CSV table of C-alpha atoms in Angstrom, one decimal:
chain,number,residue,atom,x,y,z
A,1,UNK,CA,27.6,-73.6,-59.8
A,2,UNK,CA,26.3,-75.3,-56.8
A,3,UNK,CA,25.6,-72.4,-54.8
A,4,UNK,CA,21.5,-71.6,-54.9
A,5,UNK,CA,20.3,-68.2,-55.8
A,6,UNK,CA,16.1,-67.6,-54.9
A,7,UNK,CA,14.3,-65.2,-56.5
A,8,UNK,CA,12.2,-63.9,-53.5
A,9,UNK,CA,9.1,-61.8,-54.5
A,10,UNK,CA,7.8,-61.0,-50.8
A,11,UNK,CA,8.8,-61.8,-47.2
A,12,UNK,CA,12.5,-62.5,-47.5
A,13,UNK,CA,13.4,-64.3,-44.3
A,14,UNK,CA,15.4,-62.0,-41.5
A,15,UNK,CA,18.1,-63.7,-40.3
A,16,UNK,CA,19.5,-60.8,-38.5
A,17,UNK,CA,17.8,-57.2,-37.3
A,18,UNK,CA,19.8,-54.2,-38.5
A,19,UNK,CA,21.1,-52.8,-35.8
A,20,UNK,CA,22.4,-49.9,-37.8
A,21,UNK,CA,21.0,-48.7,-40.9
A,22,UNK,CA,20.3,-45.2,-42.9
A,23,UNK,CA,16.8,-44.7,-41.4
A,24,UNK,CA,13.9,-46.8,-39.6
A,25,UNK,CA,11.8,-45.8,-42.4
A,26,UNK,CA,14.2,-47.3,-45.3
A,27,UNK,CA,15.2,-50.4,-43.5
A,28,UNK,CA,11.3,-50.9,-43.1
A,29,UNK,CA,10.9,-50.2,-46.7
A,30,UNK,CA,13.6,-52.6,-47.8
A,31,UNK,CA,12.3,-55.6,-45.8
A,32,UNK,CA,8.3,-55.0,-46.7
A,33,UNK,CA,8.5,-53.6,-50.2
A,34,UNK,CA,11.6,-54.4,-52.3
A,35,UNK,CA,11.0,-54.9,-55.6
A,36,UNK,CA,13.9,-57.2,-56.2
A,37,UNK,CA,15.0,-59.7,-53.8
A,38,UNK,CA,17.2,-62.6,-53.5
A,39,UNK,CA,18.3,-65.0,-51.1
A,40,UNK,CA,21.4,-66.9,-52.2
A,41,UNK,CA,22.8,-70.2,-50.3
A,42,UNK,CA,26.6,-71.4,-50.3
A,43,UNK,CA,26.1,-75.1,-49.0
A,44,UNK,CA,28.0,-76.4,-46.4
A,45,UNK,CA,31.9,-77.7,-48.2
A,46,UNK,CA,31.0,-75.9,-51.4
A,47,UNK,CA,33.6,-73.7,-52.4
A,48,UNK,CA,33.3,-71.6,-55.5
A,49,UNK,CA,36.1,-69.5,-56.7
A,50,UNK,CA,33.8,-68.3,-59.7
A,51,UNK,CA,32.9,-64.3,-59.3
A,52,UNK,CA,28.7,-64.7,-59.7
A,53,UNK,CA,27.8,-61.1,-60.5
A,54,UNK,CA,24.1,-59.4,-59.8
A,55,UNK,CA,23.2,-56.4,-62.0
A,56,UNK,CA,20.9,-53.8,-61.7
A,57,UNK,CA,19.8,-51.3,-64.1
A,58,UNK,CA,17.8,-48.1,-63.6
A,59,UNK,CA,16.2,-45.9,-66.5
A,60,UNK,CA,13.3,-43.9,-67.3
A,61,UNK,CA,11.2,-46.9,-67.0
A,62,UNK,CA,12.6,-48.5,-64.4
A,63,UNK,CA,13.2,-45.5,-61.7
A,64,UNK,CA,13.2,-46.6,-58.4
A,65,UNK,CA,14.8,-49.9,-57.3
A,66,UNK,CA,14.0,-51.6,-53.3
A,67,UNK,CA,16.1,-54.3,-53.4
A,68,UNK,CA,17.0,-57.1,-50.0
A,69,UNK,CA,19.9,-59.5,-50.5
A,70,UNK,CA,20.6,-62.1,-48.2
A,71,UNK,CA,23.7,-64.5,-48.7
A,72,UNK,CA,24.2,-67.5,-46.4
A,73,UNK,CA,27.2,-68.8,-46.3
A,74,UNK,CA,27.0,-72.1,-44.0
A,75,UNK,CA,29.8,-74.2,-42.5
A,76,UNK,CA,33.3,-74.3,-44.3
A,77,UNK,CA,32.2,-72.7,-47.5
A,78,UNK,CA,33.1,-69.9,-50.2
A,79,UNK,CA,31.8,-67.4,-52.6
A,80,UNK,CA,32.7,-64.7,-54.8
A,81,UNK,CA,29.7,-62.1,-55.2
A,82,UNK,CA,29.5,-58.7,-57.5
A,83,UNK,CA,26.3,-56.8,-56.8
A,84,UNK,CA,26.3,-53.5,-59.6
A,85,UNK,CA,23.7,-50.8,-60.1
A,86,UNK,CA,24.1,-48.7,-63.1
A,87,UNK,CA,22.3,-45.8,-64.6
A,88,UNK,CA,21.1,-46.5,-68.3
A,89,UNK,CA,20.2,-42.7,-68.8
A,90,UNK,CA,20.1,-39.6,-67.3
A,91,UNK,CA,16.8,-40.1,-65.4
A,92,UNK,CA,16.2,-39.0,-62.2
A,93,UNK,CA,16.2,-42.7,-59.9
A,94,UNK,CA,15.9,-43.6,-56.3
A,95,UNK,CA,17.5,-46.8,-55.0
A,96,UNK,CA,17.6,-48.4,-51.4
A,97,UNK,CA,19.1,-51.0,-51.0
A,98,UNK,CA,19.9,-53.9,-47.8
A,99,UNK,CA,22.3,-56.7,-48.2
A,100,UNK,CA,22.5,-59.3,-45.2
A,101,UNK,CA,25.9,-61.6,-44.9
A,102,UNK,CA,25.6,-64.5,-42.5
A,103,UNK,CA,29.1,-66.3,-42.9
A,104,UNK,CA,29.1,-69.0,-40.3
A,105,UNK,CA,31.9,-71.3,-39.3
A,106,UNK,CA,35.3,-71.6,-41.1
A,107,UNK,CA,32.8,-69.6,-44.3
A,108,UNK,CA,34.8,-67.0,-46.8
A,109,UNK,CA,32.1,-64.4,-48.4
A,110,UNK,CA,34.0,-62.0,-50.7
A,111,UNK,CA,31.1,-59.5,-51.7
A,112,UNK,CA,31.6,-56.4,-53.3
A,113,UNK,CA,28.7,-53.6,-54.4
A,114,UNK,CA,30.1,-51.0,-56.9
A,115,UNK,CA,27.5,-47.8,-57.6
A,116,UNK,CA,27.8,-46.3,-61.0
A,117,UNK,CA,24.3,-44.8,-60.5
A,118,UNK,CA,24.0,-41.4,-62.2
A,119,UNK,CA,24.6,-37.7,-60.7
A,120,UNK,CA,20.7,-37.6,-60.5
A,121,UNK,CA,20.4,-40.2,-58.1
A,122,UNK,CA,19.5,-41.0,-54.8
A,123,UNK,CA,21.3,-43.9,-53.4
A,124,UNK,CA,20.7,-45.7,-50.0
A,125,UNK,CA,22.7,-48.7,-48.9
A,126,UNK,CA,22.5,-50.6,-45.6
A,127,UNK,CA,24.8,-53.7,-45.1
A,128,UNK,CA,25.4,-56.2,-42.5
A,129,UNK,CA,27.4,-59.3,-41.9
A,130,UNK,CA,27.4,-61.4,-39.3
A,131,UNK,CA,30.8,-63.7,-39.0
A,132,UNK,CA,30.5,-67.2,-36.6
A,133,UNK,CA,33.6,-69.0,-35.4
A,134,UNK,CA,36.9,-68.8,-37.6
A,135,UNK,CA,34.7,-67.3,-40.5
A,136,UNK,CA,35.2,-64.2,-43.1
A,137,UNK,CA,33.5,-61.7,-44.8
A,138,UNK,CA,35.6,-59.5,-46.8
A,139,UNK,CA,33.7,-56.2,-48.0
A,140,UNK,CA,34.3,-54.0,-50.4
A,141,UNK,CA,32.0,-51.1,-51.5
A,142,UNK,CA,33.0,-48.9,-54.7
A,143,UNK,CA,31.1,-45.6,-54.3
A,144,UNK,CA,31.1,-43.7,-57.5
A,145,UNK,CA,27.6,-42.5,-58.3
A,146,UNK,CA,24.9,-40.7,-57.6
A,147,UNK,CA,24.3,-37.2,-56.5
A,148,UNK,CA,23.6,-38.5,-52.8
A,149,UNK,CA,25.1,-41.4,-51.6
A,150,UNK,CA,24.6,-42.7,-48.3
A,151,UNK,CA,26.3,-46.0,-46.7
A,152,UNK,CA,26.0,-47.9,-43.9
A,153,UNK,CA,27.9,-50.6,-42.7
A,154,UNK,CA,28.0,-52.8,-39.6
A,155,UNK,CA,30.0,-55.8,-39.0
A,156,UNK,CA,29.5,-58.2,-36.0
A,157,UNK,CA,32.3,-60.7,-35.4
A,158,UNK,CA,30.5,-63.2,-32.7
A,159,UNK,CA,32.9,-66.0,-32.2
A,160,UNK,CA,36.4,-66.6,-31.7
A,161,UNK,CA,39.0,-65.7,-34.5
A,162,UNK,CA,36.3,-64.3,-36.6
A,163,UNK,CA,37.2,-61.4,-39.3
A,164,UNK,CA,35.8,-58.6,-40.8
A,165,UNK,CA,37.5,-56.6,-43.6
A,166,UNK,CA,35.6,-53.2,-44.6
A,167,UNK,CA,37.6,-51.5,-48.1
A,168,UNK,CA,35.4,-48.7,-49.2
A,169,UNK,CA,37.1,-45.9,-52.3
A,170,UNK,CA,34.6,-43.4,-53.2
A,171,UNK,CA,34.8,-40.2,-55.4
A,172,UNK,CA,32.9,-36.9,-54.9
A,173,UNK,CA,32.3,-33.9,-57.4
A,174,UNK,CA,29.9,-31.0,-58.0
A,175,UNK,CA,27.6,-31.0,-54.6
A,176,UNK,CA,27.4,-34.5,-54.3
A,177,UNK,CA,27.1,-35.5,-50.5
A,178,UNK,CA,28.4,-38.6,-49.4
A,179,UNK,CA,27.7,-40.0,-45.8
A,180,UNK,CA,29.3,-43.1,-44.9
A,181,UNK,CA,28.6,-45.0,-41.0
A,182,UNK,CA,31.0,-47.8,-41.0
A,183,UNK,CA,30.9,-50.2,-37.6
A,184,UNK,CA,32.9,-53.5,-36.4
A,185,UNK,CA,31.7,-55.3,-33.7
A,186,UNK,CA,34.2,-57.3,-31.8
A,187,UNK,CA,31.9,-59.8,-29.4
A,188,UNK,CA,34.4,-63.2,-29.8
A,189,UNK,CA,37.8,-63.9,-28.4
A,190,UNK,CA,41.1,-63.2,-31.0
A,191,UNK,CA,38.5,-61.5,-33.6
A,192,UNK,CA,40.1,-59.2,-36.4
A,193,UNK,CA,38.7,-56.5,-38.4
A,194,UNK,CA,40.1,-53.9,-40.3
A,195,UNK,CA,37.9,-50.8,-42.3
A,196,UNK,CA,39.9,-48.8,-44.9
A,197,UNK,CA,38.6,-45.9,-46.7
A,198,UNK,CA,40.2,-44.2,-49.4
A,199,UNK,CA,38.2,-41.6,-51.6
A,200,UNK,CA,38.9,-38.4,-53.4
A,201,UNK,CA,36.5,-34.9,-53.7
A,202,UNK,CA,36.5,-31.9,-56.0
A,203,UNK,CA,34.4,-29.2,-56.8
A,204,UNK,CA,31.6,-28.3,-54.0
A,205,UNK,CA,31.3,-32.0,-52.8
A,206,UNK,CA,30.4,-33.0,-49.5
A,207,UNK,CA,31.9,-36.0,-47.4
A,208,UNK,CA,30.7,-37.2,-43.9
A,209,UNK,CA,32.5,-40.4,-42.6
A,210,UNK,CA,31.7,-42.0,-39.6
A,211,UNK,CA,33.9,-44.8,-37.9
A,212,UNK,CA,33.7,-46.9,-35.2
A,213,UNK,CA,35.4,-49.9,-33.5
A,214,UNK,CA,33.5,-51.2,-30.5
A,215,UNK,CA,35.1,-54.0,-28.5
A,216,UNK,CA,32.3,-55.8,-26.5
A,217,UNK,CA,33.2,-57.8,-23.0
A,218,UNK,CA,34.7,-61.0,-23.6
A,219,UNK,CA,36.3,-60.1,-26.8
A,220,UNK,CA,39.6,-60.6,-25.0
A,221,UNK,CA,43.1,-60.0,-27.8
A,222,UNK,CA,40.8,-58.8,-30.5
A,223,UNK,CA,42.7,-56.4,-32.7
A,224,UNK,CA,41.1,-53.8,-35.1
A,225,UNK,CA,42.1,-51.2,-37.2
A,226,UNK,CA,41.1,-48.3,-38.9
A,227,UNK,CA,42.4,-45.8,-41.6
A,228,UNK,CA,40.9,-43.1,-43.3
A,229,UNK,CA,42.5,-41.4,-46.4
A,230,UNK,CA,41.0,-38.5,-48.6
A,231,UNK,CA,42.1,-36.5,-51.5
A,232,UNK,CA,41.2,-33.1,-51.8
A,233,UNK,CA,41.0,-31.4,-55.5
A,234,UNK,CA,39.1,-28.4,-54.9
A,235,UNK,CA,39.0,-25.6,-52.1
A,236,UNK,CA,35.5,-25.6,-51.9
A,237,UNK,CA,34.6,-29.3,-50.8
């Protein structure tokens, strides 16, 4: 592959502030003291079809996980890119995580983050994407784990004809709680951007979902759209 993946063990460049994010505190904590930490390059013309997939484990050793991804995408490139975090046991883990897409012009990212983390888990996730001229970043998050799950997402579309695409499916049971802050930013002229959630909940579970399209001035015949879609099992979510 010619895309470049860095192992970065301290002071990740920040291409971008979070704007949004689960907390000061954790976005602080994910940019000063991850414990994992990559920065991966698409060069500009490369295109690779190839899914590159980034695991992470927790267990009884390994219980809390800090880890800051940054993927840059530069000028009329492509990539493929699974980020997983799995439970190996029952243990108890904690993870925050913050993932930074810069896809600038005529660039295609495909990421998507799927959480099999255990019901005794904590899981924080903060994403961002920033999308130049004609670019793409298409996002899908698979929220399956963990006994509380919160999400944040915020996608800025700067330049003209830029898109955004947010999928998220998520599933809730016992008392999980599951809080989910998804945001497109529409700043360019003839931007797109779509967010579509889909989840299901049972038992005592607890979902909180947050939405929001926000069309800045000069983002003149920018479309977006929005759908939300949950299946209830139980009574008592």
């Amino acid at each position: 592959s010619k895309i470049i993946i860095e192992k970065i063990e301290k002071d990740m460049p920040i291409l971008k502030n979070f704007e949004f994010g689960i907390s000061k505190e954790s976005i602080e904590q994910g940019q000063k003291e991850f414990n994992q930490g990559y920065l991966i390059t698409v060069p500009k013309k490369v295109k690779e079809d190839e899914q590159i997939e980034i695991e992470f484990i927790l267990d009884e050793e390994n219980l809390t996980l800090v880890d800051n991804i940054v993927i840059v995408a530069e000028e009329e490139s492509a990539a493929n890119i699974m980020i997983k975090y799995l439970s190996k046991d029952g243990s108890a883990g904690y993870h925050n995580g913050l993932l930074t897409v810069i896809a600038k012009e005529k660039a295609h990212v495909k990421v998507r983050k799927i959480n099999l983390l255990n019901n005794e888990t904590l899981n924080m996730d903060s994403t961002q994407s920033e999308v130049y001229y004609y670019g793409n970043v298409e996002y899908l998050l698979a929220d399956l784990g963990g006994k509380y799950s919160l999400t944040n997402y915020h996608g800025d579309l700067l330049e003209e004809n830029a898109n955004g695409e947010l999928d998220s499916i998520y599933i809730g049971a016992d008392k999980k709680i599951i809080d989910m802050n998804y945001v497109m930013t529409f700043r360019g002229r003839r931007c797109t951007g779509r967010m579509d959630i889909k989840g299901a909940l049972k038992d005592e579970a607890n979902k909180i979902f947050k939405g929001t399209l926000d069309f800045k001035r000069g983002s003149s015949r920018s479309a977006g759209e929005e759908g939300e879609f949950c299946m209830i099992l139980s009574p008592t979510v």
